[in-house]
PDB file of C-alpha atoms in Angstrom:
ATOM      1  CA  MET A   5     132.909  66.051  20.506  1.00 39.00           C
ATOM      2  CA  THR A   6     132.140  62.440  19.702  1.00 38.00           C
ATOM      3  CA  SER A   7     129.931  61.303  16.852  1.00 37.00           C
ATOM      4  CA  ARG A   8     127.252  60.469  19.428  1.00 40.00           C
ATOM      5  CA  ASP A   9     127.448  64.032  20.770  1.00 50.00           C
ATOM      6  CA  THR A  10     127.090  65.432  17.260  1.00 44.00           C
ATOM      7  CA  ARG A  11     124.018  63.315  16.623  1.00 46.00           C
ATOM      8  CA  ALA A  12     122.484  64.412  19.914  1.00 49.00           C
ATOM      9  CA  ALA A  13     123.218  68.063  19.185  1.00 46.00           C
ATOM     10  CA  THR A  14     121.276  67.761  15.966  1.00 47.00           C
ATOM     11  CA  HIS A  15     118.294  66.209  17.709  1.00 64.00           C
ATOM     12  CA  GLU A  16     117.998  68.387  20.830  1.00 78.00           C
ATOM     13  CA  ALA A  17     117.505  71.748  19.167  1.00 78.00           C
ATOM     14  CA  ARG A  18     115.465  70.468  16.248  1.00 78.00           C
ATOM     15  CA  LEU A  19     113.127  68.392  18.372  1.00 84.00           C
ATOM     16  CA  TYR A  20     112.404  71.537  20.383  1.00 83.00           C
ATOM     17  CA  ALA A  21     111.730  73.461  17.175  1.00 82.00           C
ATOM     18  CA  GLN A  22     109.287  70.779  16.026  1.00 84.00           C
ATOM     19  CA  PHE A  23     107.492  70.836  19.359  1.00 87.00           C
ATOM     20  CA  LEU A  24     107.196  74.629  19.156  1.00 85.00           C
ATOM     21  CA  ASP A  25     105.656  74.281  15.706  1.00 78.00           C
ATOM     22  CA  GLU A  26     103.000  72.090  17.311  1.00 58.00           C
ATOM     23  CA  GLY A  27     102.251  75.023  19.634  1.00 46.00           C
ATOM     24  CA  GLU A  28      99.009  74.895  21.564  1.00 42.00           C
ATOM     25  CA  ASP A  29      97.635  72.011  19.536  1.00 41.00           C
ATOM     26  CA  GLY A  30      98.632  69.206  21.892  1.00 38.00           C
ATOM     27  CA  ARG A  31      96.018  66.901  20.383  1.00 37.00           C
ATOM     28  CA  GLU A  32      96.243  63.173  20.915  1.00 39.00           C
ATOM     29  CA  ARG A  33      97.820  61.394  17.962  1.00 37.00           C
ATOM     30  CA  GLU A  34      96.064  58.566  16.216  1.00 39.00           C
ATOM     31  CA  ASP A  35      96.210  55.292  18.080  1.00 39.00           C
ATOM     32  CA  CYS A  36      98.589  53.553  15.719  1.00 38.00           C
ATOM     33  CA  ALA A  37     101.846  51.697  16.052  1.00 45.00           C
ATOM     34  CA  ASP A  38     105.033  53.711  16.538  1.00 48.00           C
ATOM     35  CA  GLN A  39     106.670  51.897  13.645  1.00 46.00           C
ATOM     36  CA  GLY A  40     107.681  54.304  10.915  1.00 54.00           C
ATOM     37  CA  LEU A  41     107.214  57.444  13.004  1.00 72.00           C
ATOM     38  CA  THR A  42     110.049  59.899  13.614  1.00 86.00           C
ATOM     39  CA  LEU A  43     111.270  60.424  17.161  1.00 87.00           C
ATOM     40  CA  ALA A  44     109.443  63.761  17.314  1.00 87.00           C
ATOM     41  CA  GLU A  45     106.220  62.125  16.168  1.00 88.00           C
ATOM     42  CA  ARG A  46     106.560  59.332  18.734  1.00 90.00           C
ATOM     43  CA  ILE A  47     107.085  61.861  21.494  1.00 90.00           C
ATOM     44  CA  GLN A  48     104.156  63.986  20.335  1.00 90.00           C
ATOM     45  CA  ARG A  49     101.914  60.918  20.176  1.00 91.00           C
ATOM     46  CA  ARG A  50     102.822  59.642  23.635  1.00 91.00           C
ATOM     47  CA  VAL A  51     103.129  63.027  25.384  1.00 89.00           C
ATOM     48  CA  PRO A  52     100.262  65.047  23.865  1.00 89.00           C
ATOM     49  CA  ASN A  53     101.077  68.251  25.765  1.00 89.00           C
ATOM     50  CA  VAL A  54     104.748  68.363  24.731  1.00 90.00           C
ATOM     51  CA  GLY A  55     104.035  71.252  22.350  1.00 90.00           C
ATOM     52  CA  LEU A  56     102.501  73.242  25.178  1.00 92.00           C
ATOM     53  CA  ILE A  57     105.474  72.448  27.423  1.00 91.00           C
ATOM     54  CA  ALA A  58     107.813  73.765  24.710  1.00 91.00           C
ATOM     55  CA  ARG A  59     105.683  76.848  24.128  1.00 92.00           C
ATOM     56  CA  ASN A  60     105.571  77.675  27.844  1.00 93.00           C
ATOM     57  CA  GLN A  61     109.350  77.388  27.911  1.00 94.00           C
ATOM     58  CA  ARG A  62     109.733  79.757  24.952  1.00 94.00           C
ATOM     59  CA  LEU A  63     107.287  82.312  26.336  1.00 94.00           C
ATOM     60  CA  PHE A  64     109.199  82.346  29.629  1.00 96.00           C
ATOM     61  CA  VAL A  65     112.426  83.152  27.782  1.00 96.00           C
ATOM     62  CA  LEU A  66     110.818  86.015  25.874  1.00 96.00           C
ATOM     63  CA  ARG A  67     109.220  87.440  29.036  1.00 96.00           C
ATOM     64  CA  ALA A  68     112.569  87.250  30.796  1.00 97.00           C
ATOM     65  CA  VAL A  69     114.307  89.059  27.930  1.00 97.00           C
ATOM     66  CA  ARG A  70     111.761  91.856  28.127  1.00 97.00           C
ATOM     67  CA  THR A  71     112.115  92.001  31.897  1.00 97.00           C
ATOM     68  CA  VAL A  72     115.891  92.353  31.966  1.00 97.00           C
ATOM     69  CA  ALA A  73     115.801  94.925  29.160  1.00 98.00           C
ATOM     70  CA  GLU A  74     112.956  97.016  30.559  1.00 97.00           C
ATOM     71  CA  GLN A  75     113.439  96.696  34.329  1.00 96.00           C
ATOM     72  CA  TYR A  76     117.188  96.185  34.607  1.00 97.00           C
ATOM     73  CA  GLY A  77     118.341  98.167  31.586  1.00 98.00           C
ATOM     74  CA  ILE A  78     120.482  95.358  30.156  1.00 98.00           C
ATOM     75  CA  ARG A  79     121.392  95.754  26.498  1.00 98.00           C
ATOM     76  CA  GLN A  80     123.583  92.676  25.919  1.00 98.00           C
ATOM     77  CA  PHE A  81     122.461  89.050  25.719  1.00 98.00           C
ATOM     78  CA  LEU A  82     124.503  85.849  25.565  1.00 98.00           C
ATOM     79  CA  ASP A  83     122.098  83.041  24.629  1.00 97.00           C
ATOM     80  CA  ILE A  84     123.810  79.680  25.197  1.00 97.00           C
ATOM     81  CA  GLY A  85     121.884  76.701  23.857  1.00 93.00           C
ATOM     82  CA  SER A  86     119.796  78.950  21.639  1.00 91.00           C
ATOM     83  CA  GLY A  87     118.890  76.309  19.069  1.00 84.00           C
ATOM     84  CA  PRO A  88     117.730  77.188  15.547  1.00 80.00           C
ATOM     85  CA  ASP A  89     115.656  80.152  14.418  1.00 80.00           C
ATOM     86  CA  HIS A  90     112.626  80.815  16.636  1.00 81.00           C
ATOM     87  CA  ALA A  91     110.324  83.659  15.652  1.00 82.00           C
ATOM     88  CA  PRO A  92     110.450  86.033  17.384  1.00 89.00           C
ATOM     89  CA  ASN A  93     114.113  85.620  18.211  1.00 90.00           C
ATOM     90  CA  VAL A  94     115.793  87.054  21.294  1.00 94.00           C
ATOM     91  CA  HIS A  95     117.444  89.883  19.363  1.00 94.00           C
ATOM     92  CA  GLU A  96     114.104  90.881  17.826  1.00 92.00           C
ATOM     93  CA  VAL A  97     112.432  91.098  21.231  1.00 95.00           C
ATOM     94  CA  ALA A  98     115.345  92.973  22.786  1.00 97.00           C
ATOM     95  CA  GLN A  99     115.829  95.365  19.865  1.00 96.00           C
ATOM     96  CA  ALA A 100     112.114  96.193  19.868  1.00 96.00           C
ATOM     97  CA  ILE A 101     112.792  97.683  23.306  1.00 97.00           C
ATOM     98  CA  ASP A 102     116.061  99.344  22.297  1.00 98.00           C
ATOM     99  CA  PRO A 103     117.703  98.958  18.856  1.00 97.00           C
ATOM    100  CA  VAL A 104     121.183  99.116  20.410  1.00 98.00           C
ATOM    101  CA  CYS A 105     120.733  95.691  22.046  1.00 98.00           C
ATOM    102  CA  ARG A 106     123.380  93.145  21.100  1.00 98.00           C
ATOM    103  CA  VAL A 107     122.949  89.362  21.104  1.00 97.00           C
ATOM    104  CA  VAL A 108     125.253  86.396  20.610  1.00 97.00           C
ATOM    105  CA  TYR A 109     123.616  83.028  19.983  1.00 95.00           C
ATOM    106  CA  VAL A 110     125.582  79.930  20.965  1.00 95.00           C
ATOM    107  CA  ASP A 111     124.679  76.330  20.186  1.00 93.00           C
ATOM    108  CA  ARG A 112     126.585  73.157  19.432  1.00 91.00           C
ATOM    109  CA  ASP A 113     124.415  72.456  16.376  1.00 84.00           C
ATOM    110  CA  GLU A 114     126.789  73.594  13.642  1.00 83.00           C
ATOM    111  CA  ALA A 115     124.204  73.552  10.869  1.00 75.00           C
ATOM    112  CA  ALA A 116     121.760  75.697  12.848  1.00 72.00           C
ATOM    113  CA  MET A 117     124.436  78.233  13.714  1.00 78.00           C
ATOM    114  CA  ALA A 118     125.700  78.401  10.130  1.00 74.00           C
ATOM    115  CA  SER A 119     122.201  79.109   8.877  1.00 69.00           C
ATOM    116  CA  LEU A 120     121.589  81.792  11.489  1.00 68.00           C
ATOM    117  CA  SER A 121     124.933  83.420  10.858  1.00 71.00           C
ATOM    118  CA  ALA A 122     124.177  83.658   7.150  1.00 67.00           C
ATOM    119  CA  SER A 123     120.763  85.160   7.856  1.00 67.00           C
ATOM    120  CA  TRP A 124     122.185  88.005   9.956  1.00 71.00           C
ATOM    121  CA  GLU A 125     125.420  88.597   8.085  1.00 68.00           C
ATOM    122  CA  GLY A 126     126.343  92.259   8.145  1.00 72.00           C
ATOM    123  CA  ASP A 127     124.491  93.083  11.384  1.00 83.00           C
ATOM    124  CA  ASP A 128     127.221  93.690  13.942  1.00 88.00           C
ATOM    125  CA  ARG A 129     124.657  93.680  16.752  1.00 95.00           C
ATOM    126  CA  VAL A 130     124.091  89.920  16.342  1.00 95.00           C
ATOM    127  CA  GLY A 131     126.626  87.113  16.449  1.00 94.00           C
ATOM    128  CA  CYS A 132     126.503  83.322  16.170  1.00 92.00           C
ATOM    129  CA  LEU A 133     128.947  80.825  17.621  1.00 94.00           C
ATOM    130  CA  THR A 134     129.103  77.046  17.384  1.00 94.00           C
ATOM    131  CA  ALA A 135     130.257  75.879  20.809  1.00 95.00           C
ATOM    132  CA  ASP A 136     129.278  73.527  23.631  1.00 96.00           C
ATOM    133  CA  VAL A 137     128.321  74.845  27.073  1.00 97.00           C
ATOM    134  CA  ARG A 138     130.396  72.015  28.538  1.00 97.00           C
ATOM    135  CA  ASP A 139     133.451  73.914  27.283  1.00 98.00           C
ATOM    136  CA  PRO A 140     132.798  77.385  28.735  1.00 98.00           C
ATOM    137  CA  GLU A 141     136.269  78.668  27.839  1.00 98.00           C
ATOM    138  CA  SER A 142     135.533  78.193  24.140  1.00 97.00           C
ATOM    139  CA  ILE A 143     132.592  80.560  24.594  1.00 98.00           C
ATOM    140  CA  LEU A 144     134.138  83.107  26.923  1.00 98.00           C
ATOM    141  CA  ARG A 145     137.296  83.469  24.814  1.00 97.00           C
ATOM    142  CA  SER A 146     135.583  83.434  21.438  1.00 97.00           C
ATOM    143  CA  PRO A 147     136.332  86.434  19.176  1.00 97.00           C
ATOM    144  CA  VAL A 148     132.643  86.417  18.189  1.00 95.00           C
ATOM    145  CA  VAL A 149     131.554  86.823  21.797  1.00 98.00           C
ATOM    146  CA  ARG A 150     134.291  89.295  22.717  1.00 97.00           C
ATOM    147  CA  GLY A 151     133.735  91.297  19.549  1.00 96.00           C
ATOM    148  CA  THR A 152     130.003  91.668  20.111  1.00 97.00           C
ATOM    149  CA  ILE A 153     129.632  91.880  23.894  1.00 98.00           C
ATOM    150  CA  ASP A 154     131.365  94.284  26.275  1.00 98.00           C
ATOM    151  CA  PHE A 155     132.195  92.396  29.474  1.00 98.00           C
ATOM    152  CA  ASP A 156     132.602  95.683  31.329  1.00 98.00           C
ATOM    153  CA  GLN A 157     128.852  96.282  31.033  1.00 98.00           C
ATOM    154  CA  PRO A 158     125.960  94.176  32.436  1.00 98.00           C
ATOM    155  CA  ILE A 159     125.038  91.096  30.411  1.00 98.00           C
ATOM    156  CA  ALA A 160     121.976  88.857  30.371  1.00 98.00           C
ATOM    157  CA  LEU A 161     123.165  85.247  30.239  1.00 98.00           C
ATOM    158  CA  LEU A 162     120.449  82.946  28.899  1.00 98.00           C
ATOM    159  CA  LEU A 163     120.726  79.292  29.932  1.00 98.00           C
ATOM    160  CA  ALA A 164     117.307  78.069  28.834  1.00 97.00           C
ATOM    161  CA  SER A 165     117.005  74.304  29.327  1.00 95.00           C
ATOM    162  CA  VAL A 166     120.569  73.753  28.123  1.00 96.00           C
ATOM    163  CA  PHE A 167     121.604  72.083  31.385  1.00 97.00           C
ATOM    164  CA  LEU A 168     118.925  69.434  30.928  1.00 96.00           C
ATOM    165  CA  PHE A 169     121.463  67.936  28.506  1.00 95.00           C
ATOM    166  CA  VAL A 170     124.481  68.350  30.811  1.00 97.00           C
ATOM    167  CA  GLU A 171     124.999  65.297  33.005  1.00 97.00           C
ATOM    168  CA  ASP A 172     126.197  65.494  36.603  1.00 97.00           C
ATOM    169  CA  GLU A 173     129.566  64.019  35.638  1.00 97.00           C
ATOM    170  CA  ASP A 174     130.184  67.106  33.481  1.00 97.00           C
ATOM    171  CA  ASP A 175     130.009  69.353  36.578  1.00 98.00           C
ATOM    172  CA  PRO A 176     127.100  71.672  35.731  1.00 98.00           C
ATOM    173  CA  ALA A 177     127.638  73.674  38.929  1.00 98.00           C
ATOM    174  CA  GLY A 178     131.242  74.338  37.954  1.00 98.00           C
ATOM    175  CA  ILE A 179     130.276  75.374  34.425  1.00 98.00           C
ATOM    176  CA  ILE A 180     127.677  77.837  35.702  1.00 98.00           C
ATOM    177  CA  GLU A 181     130.116  79.255  38.236  1.00 98.00           C
ATOM    178  CA  ARG A 182     132.726  79.756  35.508  1.00 98.00           C
ATOM    179  CA  LEU A 183     130.289  81.517  33.180  1.00 98.00           C
ATOM    180  CA  VAL A 184     128.856  83.730  35.918  1.00 98.00           C
ATOM    181  CA  GLY A 185     132.347  84.511  37.190  1.00 98.00           C
ATOM    182  CA  GLU A 186     133.075  86.325  33.924  1.00 98.00           C
ATOM    183  CA  LEU A 187     129.970  88.529  34.170  1.00 98.00           C
ATOM    184  CA  PRO A 188     130.195  92.034  35.622  1.00 98.00           C
ATOM    185  CA  GLY A 189     128.029  93.114  38.540  1.00 98.00           C
ATOM    186  CA  GLY A 190     124.454  93.980  37.587  1.00 98.00           C
ATOM    187  CA  SER A 191     124.240  91.104  35.112  1.00 98.00           C
ATOM    188  CA  CYS A 192     121.304  88.684  35.083  1.00 98.00           C
ATOM    189  CA  VAL A 193     120.988  84.962  34.422  1.00 98.00           C
ATOM    190  CA  VAL A 194     117.843  83.538  32.816  1.00 98.00           C
ATOM    191  CA  PHE A 195     117.757  79.861  33.735  1.00 98.00           C
ATOM    192  CA  SER A 196     115.367  76.976  33.107  1.00 98.00           C
ATOM    193  CA  GLN A 197     115.674  73.241  33.697  1.00 97.00           C
ATOM    194  CA  GLY A 198     113.438  70.210  33.221  1.00 95.00           C
ATOM    195  CA  THR A 199     112.225  68.699  36.480  1.00 95.00           C
ATOM    196  CA  TYR A 200     110.127  65.995  38.118  1.00 93.00           C
ATOM    197  CA  ASP A 201     108.773  68.508  40.633  1.00 93.00           C
ATOM    198  CA  TYR A 202     105.581  69.328  38.713  1.00 89.00           C
ATOM    199  CA  ASP A 203     104.907  65.777  37.539  1.00 79.00           C
ATOM    200  CA  GLY A 204     103.029  64.143  40.395  1.00 78.00           C
ATOM    201  CA  ASP A 205     103.585  60.494  39.464  1.00 79.00           C
ATOM    202  CA  ARG A 206     106.747  61.262  37.443  1.00 84.00           C
ATOM    203  CA  ARG A 207     105.310  59.322  34.501  1.00 85.00           C
ATOM    204  CA  THR A 208     105.423  62.152  31.938  1.00 85.00           C
ATOM    205  CA  VAL A 209     109.013  63.181  32.642  1.00 88.00           C
ATOM    206  CA  GLU A 210     110.190  59.580  32.894  1.00 91.00           C
ATOM    207  CA  LEU A 211     108.541  58.851  29.542  1.00 91.00           C
ATOM    208  CA  LEU A 212     110.169  61.889  27.946  1.00 90.00           C
ATOM    209  CA  THR A 213     113.519  60.867  29.400  1.00 91.00           C
ATOM    210  CA  SER A 214     113.250  57.365  27.940  1.00 92.00           C
ATOM    211  CA  LEU A 215     112.118  58.653  24.542  1.00 91.00           C
ATOM    212  CA  TYR A 216     115.011  61.099  24.352  1.00 90.00           C
ATOM    213  CA  ALA A 217     117.341  58.231  25.251  1.00 91.00           C
ATOM    214  CA  GLU A 218     116.049  56.360  22.181  1.00 87.00           C
ATOM    215  CA  GLY A 219     117.480  59.227  20.126  1.00 86.00           C
ATOM    216  CA  GLY A 220     120.841  59.029  21.878  1.00 89.00           C
ATOM    217  CA  MET A 221     120.173  61.997  24.172  1.00 91.00           C
ATOM    218  CA  ALA A 222     120.786  61.719  27.905  1.00 93.00           C
ATOM    219  CA  VAL A 223     118.677  64.166  29.890  1.00 94.00           C
ATOM    220  CA  THR A 224     118.968  64.972  33.599  1.00 96.00           C
ATOM    221  CA  PRO A 225     115.873  66.477  35.257  1.00 96.00           C
ATOM    222  CA  ARG A 226     116.714  68.379  38.457  1.00 97.00           C
ATOM    223  CA  GLY A 227     114.790  69.612  41.474  1.00 96.00           C
ATOM    224  CA  ARG A 228     114.328  73.104  42.855  1.00 97.00           C
ATOM    225  CA  ALA A 229     116.917  72.692  45.612  1.00 98.00           C
ATOM    226  CA  THR A 230     119.602  71.568  43.156  1.00 98.00           C
ATOM    227  CA  ILE A 231     118.941  74.498  40.832  1.00 98.00           C
ATOM    228  CA  ALA A 232     118.978  76.953  43.740  1.00 98.00           C
ATOM    229  CA  GLY A 233     122.316  75.483  44.787  1.00 98.00           C
ATOM    230  CA  PHE A 234     123.772  75.956  41.299  1.00 98.00           C
ATOM    231  CA  LEU A 235     122.790  79.624  41.219  1.00 98.00           C
ATOM    232  CA  GLU A 236     123.614  80.535  44.783  1.00 97.00           C
ATOM    233  CA  GLU A 237     127.034  78.839  44.638  1.00 97.00           C
ATOM    234  CA  ALA A 238     127.757  80.978  41.576  1.00 98.00           C
ATOM    235  CA  GLY A 239     127.099  84.098  43.682  1.00 98.00           C
ATOM    236  CA  LEU A 240     123.699  84.919  42.221  1.00 98.00           C
ATOM    237  CA  GLU A 241     120.659  86.397  43.955  1.00 98.00           C
ATOM    238  CA  ILE A 242     117.409  84.688  42.965  1.00 98.00           C
ATOM    239  CA  LEU A 243     114.799  87.311  42.094  1.00 98.00           C
ATOM    240  CA  PRO A 244     111.013  87.148  42.696  1.00 96.00           C
ATOM    241  CA  PRO A 245     108.989  85.061  42.134  1.00 97.00           C
ATOM    242  CA  GLY A 246     111.796  82.540  42.740  1.00 98.00           C
ATOM    243  CA  ILE A 247     112.027  79.135  41.093  1.00 98.00           C
ATOM    244  CA  VAL A 248     108.597  78.410  39.605  1.00 97.00           C
ATOM    245  CA  PRO A 249     107.044  76.628  36.605  1.00 95.00           C
ATOM    246  CA  THR A 250     107.719  78.381  33.295  1.00 95.00           C
ATOM    247  CA  ASN A 251     104.045  79.253  32.887  1.00 93.00           C
ATOM    248  CA  ARG A 252     103.922  80.769  36.395  1.00 94.00           C
ATOM    249  CA  TRP A 253     106.960  83.030  35.968  1.00 96.00           C
ATOM    250  CA  ARG A 254     105.654  86.609  35.750  1.00 94.00           C
ATOM    251  CA  PRO A 255     102.776  85.845  33.370  1.00 88.00           C
ATOM    252  CA  GLU A 256     101.625  89.482  33.527  1.00 72.00           C
ATOM    253  CA  THR A 257     102.617  90.149  29.908  1.00 58.00           C
ATOM    254  CA  GLU A 258     100.198  87.558  28.569  1.00 52.00           C
ATOM    255  CA  ALA A 259      97.585  88.601  31.145  1.00 47.00           C
ATOM    256  CA  ARG A 260      97.698  92.204  29.924  1.00 48.00           C
ATOM    257  CA  ALA A 261      97.184  91.059  26.352  1.00 44.00           C
ATOM    258  CA  THR A 262      94.479  88.526  27.292  1.00 44.00           C
ATOM    259  CA  PRO A 263      92.855  89.567  30.597  1.00 44.00           C
ATOM    260  CA  ASP A 264      91.065  86.240  31.087  1.00 43.00           C
ATOM    261  CA  ALA A 265      94.202  84.174  30.480  1.00 46.00           C
ATOM    262  CA  LEU A 266      95.283  81.845  33.285  1.00 49.00           C
ATOM    263  CA  PRO A 267      98.862  80.742  33.944  1.00 57.00           C
ATOM    264  CA  GLY A 268      97.942  77.129  33.182  1.00 63.00           C
ATOM    265  CA  ASP A 269      98.566  73.844  34.934  1.00 76.00           C
ATOM    266  CA  GLU A 270     102.022  73.072  36.329  1.00 80.00           C
ATOM    267  CA  ALA A 271     101.967  69.770  34.443  1.00 75.00           C
ATOM    268  CA  ASP A 272     102.015  71.795  31.215  1.00 84.00           C
ATOM    269  CA  SER A 273     105.387  73.156  32.241  1.00 86.00           C
ATOM    270  CA  CYS A 274     107.538  70.364  33.724  1.00 91.00           C
ATOM    271  CA  ILE A 275     110.314  72.978  33.623  1.00 95.00           C
ATOM    272  CA  HIS A 276     111.644  75.223  36.401  1.00 96.00           C
ATOM    273  CA  ALA A 277     112.157  78.878  35.513  1.00 98.00           C
ATOM    274  CA  VAL A 278     114.148  81.491  37.399  1.00 98.00           C
ATOM    275  CA  LEU A 279     115.756  84.894  36.953  1.00 98.00           C
ATOM    276  CA  ALA A 280     118.839  85.606  39.063  1.00 98.00           C
ATOM    277  CA  ARG A 281     121.071  88.659  39.377  1.00 98.00           C
ATOM    278  CA  LYS A 282     124.756  89.103  40.083  1.00 98.00           C
ATOM    279  CA  PRO A 283     125.212  91.839  42.732  1.00 97.00           C
TER     280      PRO A 283
END
């Protein structure tokens, strides 16, 4: 990994964490010059709903974890591109359904993984690995992964927005096919990806793309057809409701808790969400 890659790894996960902290706020920042503001602050000022976009992404992931645990009986989770600590974490959601659930978190942010690993030291149901999705063999052959997850039993592979940071030249389709190829039948893939499809004039996503570039991070938004191609070429079956905005993917959990809640506008997602299953 180059020094530029290391710098980007630090920014990607931690920007997302800062946007989650903003939550539903999404208020317009003061009309002042960008000078002196951090990258996160500049993004939050110029894209006021970025916190809501991040929150919708996180809620999709947690709903998907519950779905694969409750409806498909999966008890193992490989979360690639997990980022730093997010409360509740995937293992907390899964283990609330069944304490036997096992989770391995993978991210290329070494500091985040070191911190998480220290936090859960001694719990053999949870593992942490510093690795880059662009090197799938380093993940699939890792003693941490192999020691925590049984590849003879169904696995939920979480790829939540990680491929937004994988450029076409790195062969995202090939990476996904390699990862899925290692999964046993009955496994599920939770996938999300930034897109222009819900941004009518493309201004919001183009602005986010340019702002991320200022921090040395190349992002690649992708359309529904491209994502469907990735998953189908890997031998996956896309499950209902298909490829939809994060806030429109099975929002029944939130609706049960808050009966008057609405899924929200597609522009407050800007991210495709999908659950797929390996026959």
